[in-house]
Tab-separated table of N, CA and C in Angstrom:
chain	number	residue	atom	x	y	z
L	1	MET	N	135.018	109.054	110.677
L	1	MET	CA	134.823	107.749	111.213
L	1	MET	C	133.700	107.611	112.312
L	2	SER	N	132.897	106.468	112.187
L	2	SER	CA	131.686	106.562	112.983
L	2	SER	C	131.967	105.812	114.460
L	3	LYS	N	131.319	106.286	115.346
L	3	LYS	CA	131.593	105.708	116.651
L	3	LYS	C	131.085	104.223	116.879
L	4	PRO	N	131.576	103.592	117.630
L	4	PRO	CA	131.072	102.230	117.868
L	4	PRO	C	129.629	102.202	118.592
L	5	PRO	N	128.737	101.379	118.409
L	5	PRO	CA	127.425	101.376	119.090
L	5	PRO	C	127.558	101.553	120.530
L	6	GLY	N	126.725	102.440	121.067
L	6	GLY	CA	126.697	102.457	122.522
L	6	GLY	C	127.942	103.477	122.858
L	7	ALA	N	128.710	103.927	122.120
L	7	ALA	CA	129.788	104.888	122.747
L	7	ALA	C	129.180	106.317	123.011
L	8	ALA	N	129.945	107.042	123.889
L	8	ALA	CA	129.235	108.255	124.381
L	8	ALA	C	128.885	109.119	123.174
L	9	GLY	N	127.795	109.717	123.144
L	9	GLY	CA	127.494	110.438	122.068
L	9	GLY	C	126.595	109.773	120.990
L	10	THR	N	126.769	108.621	121.003
L	10	THR	CA	125.954	107.606	120.179
L	10	THR	C	124.655	107.525	120.381
L	11	SER	N	123.666	107.851	119.649
L	11	SER	CA	122.161	107.781	119.897
L	11	SER	C	121.528	106.354	119.548
L	12	ALA	N	120.781	105.944	120.166
L	12	ALA	CA	120.253	104.596	120.073
L	12	ALA	C	119.207	104.710	118.734
L	13	THR	N	118.857	106.106	118.413
L	13	THR	CA	118.188	106.299	117.062
L	13	THR	C	118.984	106.097	115.814
L	14	ASP	N	120.522	106.120	116.045
L	14	ASP	CA	121.219	106.107	114.903
L	14	ASP	C	121.679	104.463	114.908
L	15	ALA	N	121.057	103.463	115.587
L	15	ALA	CA	121.358	102.318	115.504
L	15	ALA	C	120.675	101.699	114.234
L	16	SER	N	121.426	100.900	113.553
L	16	SER	CA	120.765	100.330	112.209
L	16	SER	C	120.596	98.826	112.345
L	17	THR	N	121.027	98.158	113.542
L	17	THR	CA	120.996	96.644	113.569
L	17	THR	C	120.334	96.583	115.241
L	18	VAL	N	120.034	95.379	115.093
L	18	VAL	CA	119.501	94.845	116.678
L	18	VAL	C	120.617	94.993	117.643
L	19	ASP	N	121.959	94.454	117.027
L	19	ASP	CA	122.928	94.424	117.975
L	19	ASP	C	123.336	95.885	118.391
L	20	ASP	N	123.297	96.974	117.356
L	20	ASP	CA	123.455	98.228	117.709
L	20	ASP	C	122.593	98.621	118.800
L	21	VAL	N	121.365	98.362	118.703
L	21	VAL	CA	120.433	98.770	119.873
L	21	VAL	C	120.740	98.217	120.988
L	22	LEU	N	121.035	96.986	121.234
L	22	LEU	CA	121.510	96.239	122.371
L	22	LEU	C	122.576	96.781	122.885
L	23	ALA	N	123.658	97.044	122.258
L	23	ALA	CA	124.856	97.800	122.691
L	23	ALA	C	124.526	99.284	123.342
L	24	SER	N	123.587	99.789	122.717
L	24	SER	CA	123.159	101.121	123.214
L	24	SER	C	122.385	100.938	124.605
L	25	VAL	N	121.431	99.865	124.650
L	25	VAL	CA	120.716	99.359	125.898
L	25	VAL	C	121.752	99.078	127.009
L	26	ARG	N	122.862	98.359	126.558
L	26	ARG	CA	123.863	97.899	127.677
L	26	ARG	C	124.592	99.056	128.369
L	27	ALA	N	125.110	99.873	127.331
L	27	ALA	CA	125.856	101.098	127.470
L	27	ALA	C	124.923	101.981	128.612
L	28	ARG	N	123.724	101.979	128.522
L	28	ARG	CA	122.838	102.718	129.463
L	28	ARG	C	122.494	102.026	130.555
L	29	GLY	N	123.132	100.947	130.904
L	29	GLY	CA	122.794	100.209	132.275
L	29	GLY	C	121.829	99.127	131.907
L	30	GLY	N	121.110	99.039	130.984
L	30	GLY	CA	120.027	98.083	130.605
L	30	GLY	C	120.584	96.668	130.290
L	31	ARG	N	119.856	95.624	130.218
L	31	ARG	CA	120.126	94.177	129.817
L	31	ARG	C	119.753	93.920	128.486
L	32	ALA	N	120.417	93.136	127.865
L	32	ALA	CA	120.050	92.527	126.378
L	32	ALA	C	119.675	91.095	126.653
L	33	THR	N	118.171	91.111	127.031
L	33	THR	CA	117.379	89.927	127.270
L	33	THR	C	116.899	89.187	126.090
L	34	PRO	N	116.672	87.752	126.118
L	34	PRO	CA	116.173	87.210	124.757
L	34	PRO	C	114.882	87.916	124.402
L	35	SER	N	114.038	88.214	125.365
L	35	SER	CA	112.791	88.828	124.787
L	35	SER	C	112.975	90.051	124.237
L	36	ARG	N	113.857	90.870	124.639
L	36	ARG	CA	114.238	92.240	124.131
L	36	ARG	C	114.729	92.032	122.857
L	37	ARG	N	115.814	91.143	122.558
L	37	ARG	CA	116.326	90.851	121.349
L	37	ARG	C	115.249	90.317	120.379
L	38	ALA	N	114.347	89.525	120.867
L	38	ALA	CA	113.310	88.956	119.829
L	38	ALA	C	112.453	90.111	119.464
L	39	LEU	N	112.101	90.996	120.289
L	39	LEU	CA	111.151	92.040	120.239
L	39	LEU	C	111.891	93.313	119.180
L	40	LEU	N	113.149	93.213	119.107
L	40	LEU	CA	113.672	94.081	118.273
L	40	LEU	C	113.980	93.431	116.886
L	41	GLU	N	114.141	92.178	116.865
L	41	GLU	CA	114.275	91.540	115.490
L	41	GLU	C	112.803	91.610	114.875
L	42	VAL	N	111.747	91.387	115.716
L	42	VAL	CA	110.410	91.494	115.068
L	42	VAL	C	110.356	92.992	114.310
L	43	LEU	N	110.600	93.802	115.194
L	43	LEU	CA	110.588	95.346	114.564
L	43	LEU	C	111.464	95.692	113.519
L	44	PHE	N	112.596	95.084	113.492
L	44	PHE	CA	113.467	95.359	112.357
L	44	PHE	C	113.015	94.780	111.282
L	45	ASN	N	112.287	93.617	111.298
L	45	ASN	CA	111.996	92.826	110.238
L	45	ASN	C	110.407	93.023	109.706
L	46	ALA	N	109.691	93.993	110.451
L	46	ALA	CA	108.315	94.487	110.201
L	46	ALA	C	108.194	95.115	108.912
L	47	ASP	N	107.280	94.713	108.217
L	47	ASP	CA	106.861	95.618	107.012
L	47	ASP	C	105.974	96.626	107.325
L	48	GLY	N	105.488	97.010	108.572
L	48	GLY	CA	104.609	98.068	108.742
L	48	GLY	C	104.406	98.377	110.239
L	49	HIS	N	103.219	98.868	110.553
L	49	HIS	CA	103.012	99.014	112.040
L	49	HIS	C	102.439	97.863	112.606
L	50	LEU	N	102.815	97.513	113.824
L	50	LEU	CA	102.467	96.416	114.499
L	50	LEU	C	101.895	96.855	115.926
L	51	THR	N	100.734	96.220	116.322
L	51	THR	CA	100.329	96.461	117.756
L	51	THR	C	101.053	95.746	118.818
L	52	ALA	N	100.777	96.142	120.073
L	52	ALA	CA	101.573	95.410	121.020
L	52	ALA	C	101.211	93.870	121.351
L	53	GLU	N	99.958	93.603	120.695
L	53	GLU	CA	99.667	92.090	120.847
L	53	GLU	C	100.276	91.383	119.583
L	54	GLU	N	100.315	92.143	118.471
L	54	GLU	CA	100.862	91.593	117.219
L	54	GLU	C	102.296	91.371	117.677
L	55	LEU	N	102.855	92.268	118.175
L	55	LEU	CA	104.350	91.983	118.687
L	55	LEU	C	104.555	90.908	119.563
L	56	ALA	N	103.447	91.087	120.445
L	56	ALA	CA	103.933	89.923	121.442
L	56	ALA	C	103.645	88.495	120.997
L	57	ALA	N	102.555	88.316	119.855
L	57	ALA	CA	102.430	86.951	119.283
L	57	ALA	C	103.874	86.608	118.735
L	58	ALA	N	104.332	87.634	117.974
L	58	ALA	CA	105.612	87.304	117.072
L	58	ALA	C	106.744	86.913	118.029
L	59	VAL	N	106.835	87.750	119.220
L	59	VAL	CA	107.932	87.336	120.002
L	59	VAL	C	107.805	86.081	120.844
L	60	GLU	N	106.440	85.721	121.242
L	60	GLU	CA	106.089	84.615	121.936
L	60	GLU	C	106.445	83.246	120.946
L	61	ALA	N	106.373	83.540	119.674
L	61	ALA	CA	106.691	82.418	118.666
L	61	ALA	C	108.196	82.158	118.810
L	62	ARG	N	108.993	83.149	118.945
L	62	ARG	CA	110.579	83.034	119.073
L	62	ARG	C	111.078	82.765	120.584
L	63	VAL	N	110.399	83.346	121.531
L	63	VAL	CA	110.759	82.977	122.879
L	63	VAL	C	109.430	82.915	123.686
L	64	PRO	N	109.232	81.431	123.887
L	64	PRO	CA	107.885	81.153	124.382
L	64	PRO	C	107.859	81.473	126.080
L	65	GLY	N	106.548	81.991	126.238
L	65	GLY	CA	106.529	82.276	127.690
L	65	GLY	C	106.715	83.546	128.056
L	66	VAL	N	106.751	84.547	127.022
L	66	VAL	CA	107.100	85.909	127.310
L	66	VAL	C	105.762	86.548	127.648
L	67	ASN	N	105.601	87.307	128.812
L	67	ASN	CA	104.448	87.910	129.277
L	67	ASN	C	104.223	89.170	128.427
L	68	MET	N	102.855	89.535	128.277
L	68	MET	CA	102.643	90.807	127.628
L	68	MET	C	103.034	91.934	128.639
L	69	SER	N	103.196	91.964	129.743
L	69	SER	CA	103.846	93.036	130.539
L	69	SER	C	105.378	93.370	130.163
L	70	THR	N	105.889	92.168	129.799
L	70	THR	CA	107.309	92.285	129.347
L	70	THR	C	107.320	93.080	128.053
L	71	ILE	N	106.467	92.867	127.097
L	71	ILE	CA	106.403	93.497	126.025
L	71	ILE	C	106.303	94.757	126.011
L	72	TYR	N	105.297	95.202	126.922
L	72	TYR	CA	104.992	96.642	127.155
L	72	TYR	C	106.205	97.373	127.759
L	73	ARG	N	106.777	96.719	128.816
L	73	ARG	CA	107.862	97.242	129.370
L	73	ARG	C	109.163	97.694	128.719
L	74	ASN	N	109.515	96.620	127.740
L	74	ASN	CA	110.503	96.729	126.528
L	74	ASN	C	110.131	97.807	125.702
L	75	LEU	N	108.796	97.872	125.267
L	75	LEU	CA	108.470	99.135	124.362
L	75	LEU	C	108.623	100.446	124.885
L	76	ASP	N	108.359	100.548	126.126
L	76	ASP	CA	108.459	101.801	126.921
L	76	ASP	C	109.884	102.107	126.969
L	77	ASP	N	110.750	100.950	127.320
L	77	ASP	CA	112.262	101.303	127.363
L	77	ASP	C	112.816	101.683	126.182
L	78	LEU	N	112.178	101.125	125.042
L	78	LEU	CA	112.867	101.370	123.718
L	78	LEU	C	112.440	102.726	123.222
L	79	GLN	N	111.263	103.088	123.555
L	79	GLN	CA	110.735	104.535	123.226
L	79	GLN	C	111.597	105.501	123.999
L	80	ARG	N	111.937	105.187	125.270
L	80	ARG	CA	112.678	106.289	125.923
L	80	ARG	C	114.187	106.446	125.298
L	81	LEU	N	114.572	105.345	124.707
L	81	LEU	CA	115.981	105.358	124.221
L	81	LEU	C	115.777	106.058	122.782
L	82	GLY	N	114.505	106.508	122.272
L	82	GLY	CA	114.420	106.810	120.979
L	82	GLY	C	114.413	105.676	119.710
L	83	VAL	N	114.310	104.541	120.049
L	83	VAL	CA	114.341	103.416	119.026
L	83	VAL	C	113.137	103.031	118.590
L	84	VAL	N	112.176	103.131	119.066
L	84	VAL	CA	110.748	102.933	119.089
L	84	VAL	C	109.614	103.985	119.069
L	85	VAL	N	108.846	104.156	118.171
L	85	VAL	CA	107.792	105.295	118.438
L	85	VAL	C	106.442	104.476	118.290
L	86	HIS	N	105.392	104.987	118.815
L	86	HIS	CA	104.105	104.629	118.688
L	86	HIS	C	103.212	105.628	118.034
L	87	SER	N	102.036	105.073	117.363
L	87	SER	CA	101.268	106.003	116.702
L	87	SER	C	99.740	105.598	116.991
L	88	HIS	N	99.008	106.539	116.941
L	88	HIS	CA	97.520	106.211	117.057
L	88	HIS	C	97.022	106.589	115.545
L	89	LEU	N	96.588	105.245	115.134
L	89	LEU	CA	96.208	105.270	113.754
L	89	LEU	C	94.465	105.081	113.759
L	90	GLY	N	93.829	106.156	113.995
L	90	GLY	CA	92.294	106.173	114.039
L	90	GLY	C	91.797	105.549	115.367
L	91	HIS	N	91.085	104.762	115.524
L	91	HIS	CA	90.217	104.409	116.746
L	91	HIS	C	90.829	103.001	117.365
L	92	GLY	N	91.844	102.340	116.633
L	92	GLY	CA	92.268	101.232	117.108
L	92	GLY	C	93.401	101.307	118.213
L	93	PRO	N	94.039	100.167	118.598
L	93	PRO	CA	95.167	100.369	119.545
L	93	PRO	C	96.510	101.086	118.902
L	94	ALA	N	97.200	101.586	119.870
L	94	ALA	CA	98.335	102.155	119.124
L	94	ALA	C	99.356	101.250	118.504
L	95	THR	N	100.131	101.538	117.563
L	95	THR	CA	100.865	100.779	116.857
L	95	THR	C	102.232	101.074	117.013
L	96	TYR	N	103.250	100.279	116.742
L	96	TYR	CA	104.578	100.673	116.858
L	96	TYR	C	105.489	100.240	115.722
L	97	GLN	N	106.777	101.173	115.724
L	97	GLN	CA	107.645	100.670	114.430
L	97	GLN	C	108.954	101.482	115.056
L	98	LEU	N	109.890	101.126	114.394
L	98	LEU	CA	111.234	101.796	114.640
L	98	LEU	C	111.070	103.242	114.206
L	99	ALA	N	111.879	104.027	115.018
L	99	ALA	CA	111.762	105.446	115.056
L	99	ALA	C	112.387	105.865	113.803
L	100	SER	N	113.275	105.135	113.167
L	100	SER	CA	114.112	105.288	111.896
L	100	SER	C	113.046	105.323	110.870
L	101	SER	N	111.843	104.510	110.946
L	101	SER	CA	110.760	104.389	109.902
L	101	SER	C	109.467	105.332	110.033
L	102	ALA	N	109.635	106.169	111.096
L	102	ALA	CA	108.574	106.839	111.481
L	102	ALA	C	108.149	107.913	110.253
L	103	HIS	N	106.730	107.921	110.243
L	103	HIS	CA	106.228	108.852	109.340
L	103	HIS	C	104.673	109.066	109.799
L	104	ALA	N	104.343	110.341	109.139
L	104	ALA	CA	102.898	110.832	109.430
L	104	ALA	C	101.669	110.030	108.613
L	105	HIS	N	100.523	110.172	108.857
L	105	HIS	CA	99.363	109.238	108.368
L	105	HIS	C	98.236	109.975	108.250
L	106	PHE	N	97.588	109.775	107.052
L	106	PHE	CA	96.238	110.283	106.988
L	106	PHE	C	95.399	108.916	106.714
L	107	ILE	N	94.190	108.957	107.454
L	107	ILE	CA	93.357	108.073	107.571
L	107	ILE	C	91.952	108.491	106.995
L	108	CYS	N	91.369	107.693	105.956
L	108	CYS	CA	90.070	108.271	105.266
L	108	CYS	C	88.889	107.543	106.500
L	109	ASP	N	88.208	108.677	106.863
L	109	ASP	CA	87.279	108.327	107.770
L	109	ASP	C	86.033	107.614	107.047
L	110	ASN	N	86.132	107.581	105.624
L	110	ASN	CA	84.951	106.892	105.012
L	110	ASN	C	85.072	105.407	104.841
L	111	CYS	N	86.270	105.062	104.149
L	111	CYS	CA	86.644	103.771	103.838
L	111	CYS	C	87.873	103.134	104.791
L	112	GLY	N	88.368	104.140	105.582
L	112	GLY	CA	89.764	103.526	106.538
L	112	GLY	C	90.983	103.487	105.810
L	113	ALA	N	91.207	103.785	104.613
L	113	ALA	CA	92.281	103.591	103.829
L	113	ALA	C	93.357	104.512	104.503
L	114	THR	N	94.699	104.163	104.735
L	114	THR	CA	95.758	104.595	105.374
L	114	THR	C	96.567	105.099	104.364
L	115	VAL	N	97.225	106.428	104.366
L	115	VAL	CA	98.083	106.831	103.486
L	115	VAL	C	99.201	107.387	104.271
L	116	GLU	N	100.634	106.914	103.999
L	116	GLU	CA	101.619	107.202	104.580
L	116	GLU	C	102.200	108.656	104.180
L	117	ALA	N	102.065	109.627	105.130
L	117	ALA	CA	102.292	110.966	104.494
L	117	ALA	C	103.710	111.431	104.877
L	118	PRO	N	104.542	111.954	103.756
L	118	PRO	CA	105.954	112.177	103.955
L	118	PRO	C	106.064	113.515	105.024
L	119	ASP	N	107.129	113.504	105.819
L	119	ASP	CA	107.475	114.522	106.788
L	119	ASP	C	107.362	115.839	106.023
L	120	LYS	N	107.861	116.050	104.778
L	120	LYS	CA	107.874	117.298	104.128
L	120	LYS	C	106.576	118.045	104.080
L	121	LEU	N	105.516	117.315	104.054
L	121	LEU	CA	104.095	117.910	104.125
L	121	LEU	C	103.734	118.566	105.452
L	122	PHE	N	104.569	118.436	106.210
L	122	PHE	CA	104.504	119.209	107.870
L	122	PHE	C	105.424	120.066	108.268
L	123	GLN	N	106.384	120.374	107.405
L	123	GLN	CA	107.443	121.273	107.535
L	123	GLN	C	106.934	122.762	107.788
L	124	GLY	N	106.044	123.182	107.041
L	124	GLY	CA	105.435	124.263	107.068
L	124	GLY	C	104.531	124.431	108.372
L	125	LEU	N	103.912	123.561	108.596
L	125	LEU	CA	102.845	123.572	109.921
L	125	LEU	C	103.914	123.646	111.049
L	126	ALA	N	105.006	122.911	111.244
L	126	ALA	CA	105.866	122.769	112.101
L	126	ALA	C	106.488	124.115	112.345
L	127	ARG	N	106.989	124.892	111.324
L	127	ARG	CA	107.576	126.275	111.432
L	127	ARG	C	106.564	127.312	111.723
L	128	THR	N	105.481	127.250	111.350
L	128	THR	CA	104.366	127.983	111.803
L	128	THR	C	104.002	127.817	113.370
L	129	ALA	N	103.750	126.722	113.642
L	129	ALA	CA	103.293	126.250	115.188
L	129	ALA	C	104.460	126.631	116.080
L	130	LYS	N	106.008	126.530	115.583
L	130	LYS	CA	106.914	127.069	116.505
L	130	LYS	C	107.033	128.440	116.415
L	131	ALA	N	106.822	128.941	115.503
L	131	ALA	CA	107.098	130.339	115.241
L	131	ALA	C	105.940	131.294	116.207
L	132	LYS	N	104.725	130.801	116.009
L	132	LYS	CA	103.622	131.609	116.368
L	132	LYS	C	103.052	130.973	117.892
L	133	LEU	N	103.314	129.760	118.143
L	133	LEU	CA	102.902	129.329	119.408
L	133	LEU	C	104.042	128.618	120.525
L	134	GLY	N	105.256	128.689	119.797
L	134	GLY	CA	106.346	128.161	120.518
L	134	GLY	C	106.371	126.558	120.715
L	135	PHE	N	105.544	125.959	119.715
L	135	PHE	CA	105.186	124.535	120.083
L	135	PHE	C	105.675	123.838	119.052
L	136	SER	N	106.435	122.650	119.315
L	136	SER	CA	107.210	121.739	118.549
L	136	SER	C	106.152	120.619	118.200
L	137	ILE	N	105.801	120.290	116.869
L	137	ILE	CA	104.760	119.246	116.667
L	137	ILE	C	105.485	117.973	116.475
L	138	ASP	N	104.672	116.962	116.761
L	138	ASP	CA	105.225	115.567	116.380
L	138	ASP	C	104.122	114.835	115.440
L	139	PRO	N	104.273	114.933	114.107
L	139	PRO	CA	103.216	114.479	113.068
L	139	PRO	C	103.204	113.122	113.146
L	140	HIS	N	104.086	112.272	113.768
L	140	HIS	CA	104.191	110.892	113.835
L	140	HIS	C	103.214	110.169	114.709
L	141	HIS	N	102.925	110.780	115.686
L	141	HIS	CA	102.193	110.299	117.044
L	141	HIS	C	100.609	109.991	116.761
L	142	PHE	N	100.121	110.669	115.762
L	142	PHE	CA	98.604	110.641	115.474
L	142	PHE	C	98.400	110.463	114.050
L	143	ALA	N	97.187	110.237	113.717
L	143	ALA	CA	96.678	110.302	112.257
L	143	ALA	C	95.848	111.383	112.065
L	144	ILE	N	96.120	111.897	110.827
L	144	ILE	CA	95.076	113.043	110.561
L	144	ILE	C	93.891	112.391	109.664
L	145	LEU	N	92.518	112.623	110.089
L	145	LEU	CA	91.523	111.979	109.595
L	145	LEU	C	90.877	112.960	108.326
L	146	GLY	N	90.346	112.354	107.307
L	146	GLY	CA	89.974	113.066	106.088
L	146	GLY	C	89.352	112.136	105.233
L	147	ARG	N	89.369	112.301	103.934
L	147	ARG	CA	88.888	111.381	102.803
L	147	ARG	C	89.968	111.232	101.891
L	148	CYS	N	90.020	110.088	101.370
L	148	CYS	CA	91.017	109.794	100.425
L	148	CYS	C	90.567	109.969	99.080
L	149	ALA	N	91.391	109.985	98.021
L	149	ALA	CA	91.118	110.540	96.638
L	149	ALA	C	89.896	109.805	96.296
L	150	SER	N	89.825	108.679	96.274
L	150	SER	CA	88.700	107.598	96.047
L	150	SER	C	87.294	108.209	96.400
L	151	CYS	N	87.188	108.041	97.850
L	151	CYS	CA	86.005	108.565	98.647
L	151	CYS	C	85.724	109.956	98.033
L	152	SER	N	86.403	110.927	97.949
L	152	SER	CA	86.468	112.322	97.631
L	152	SER	C	85.976	112.358	96.248
L	153	ALA	N	86.194	111.386	95.348
L	153	ALA	CA	85.664	111.611	93.932
L	153	ALA	C	84.150	111.233	94.011
L	154	VAL	N	83.775	110.468	94.918
L	154	VAL	CA	82.281	109.899	95.030
L	154	VAL	C	81.639	110.956	95.513
L	155	ALA	N	81.837	111.450	96.562
L	155	ALA	CA	81.091	112.429	97.385
L	155	ALA	C	81.866	113.682	97.725
L	156	THR	N	81.427	114.768	97.867
L	156	THR	CA	82.131	115.885	98.507
L	156	THR	C	82.168	115.953	99.898
L	157	PRO	N	83.428	115.839	100.507
L	157	PRO	CA	83.473	115.568	101.853
L	157	PRO	C	83.019	116.773	102.679
L	158	ALA	N	82.369	116.749	103.757
L	158	ALA	CA	81.477	117.706	104.527
L	158	ALA	C	82.525	118.427	105.444
L	159	ARG	N	83.738	117.700	105.708
L	159	ARG	CA	84.813	118.393	106.459
L	159	ARG	C	86.246	118.775	105.894
L	160	ALA	N	85.981	118.609	104.505
L	160	ALA	CA	87.365	118.857	103.833
L	160	ALA	C	87.721	120.189	104.206
L	161	VAL	N	89.267	120.542	104.317
L	161	VAL	CA	89.769	121.715	104.268
L	161	VAL	C	90.804	122.121	103.072
L	162	ASP	N	90.530	123.233	102.735
L	162	ASP	CA	91.421	123.485	101.450
L	162	ASP	C	92.897	123.955	102.042
L	163	LEU	N	93.857	123.215	101.545
L	163	LEU	CA	95.208	123.506	102.168
L	163	LEU	C	95.978	124.553	101.153
L	164	SER	N	95.606	124.954	100.034
L	164	SER	CA	96.233	125.764	99.170
L	164	SER	C	96.247	127.228	99.838
């Protein structure tokens, strides 16, 4: 039998609904404000990565008058709870998504194409980094630059690395 949301031992990352997350926030002494609810609704309904500015615009449409500082504060709180993660995809601003949807990224430095990379690709690297360096990696936080298949077919990449 599963624990009720916010129960001792229940992680916010286990939350599958906005109400589950808000229960977890309340269980940790936080408040379930209209702006926090709206932010969570936007994140739960998002089809991809959103910048803080895009999140703010979507929240503003639901709850007029929400300040950008409120968005950043809520994102920070939700990251500490493990509900939200942010990623750096190339040279643009950080993007945010639910932790349950987190994945790694490859970005083509020629055309800018983004490829979502399954975590399985990084398991060997994670094991090696832990065994040899004592370091635990987080492949979701940043993008790995290189060349996509289309750009690689047109020209031999100067910085390509053979992973075989």
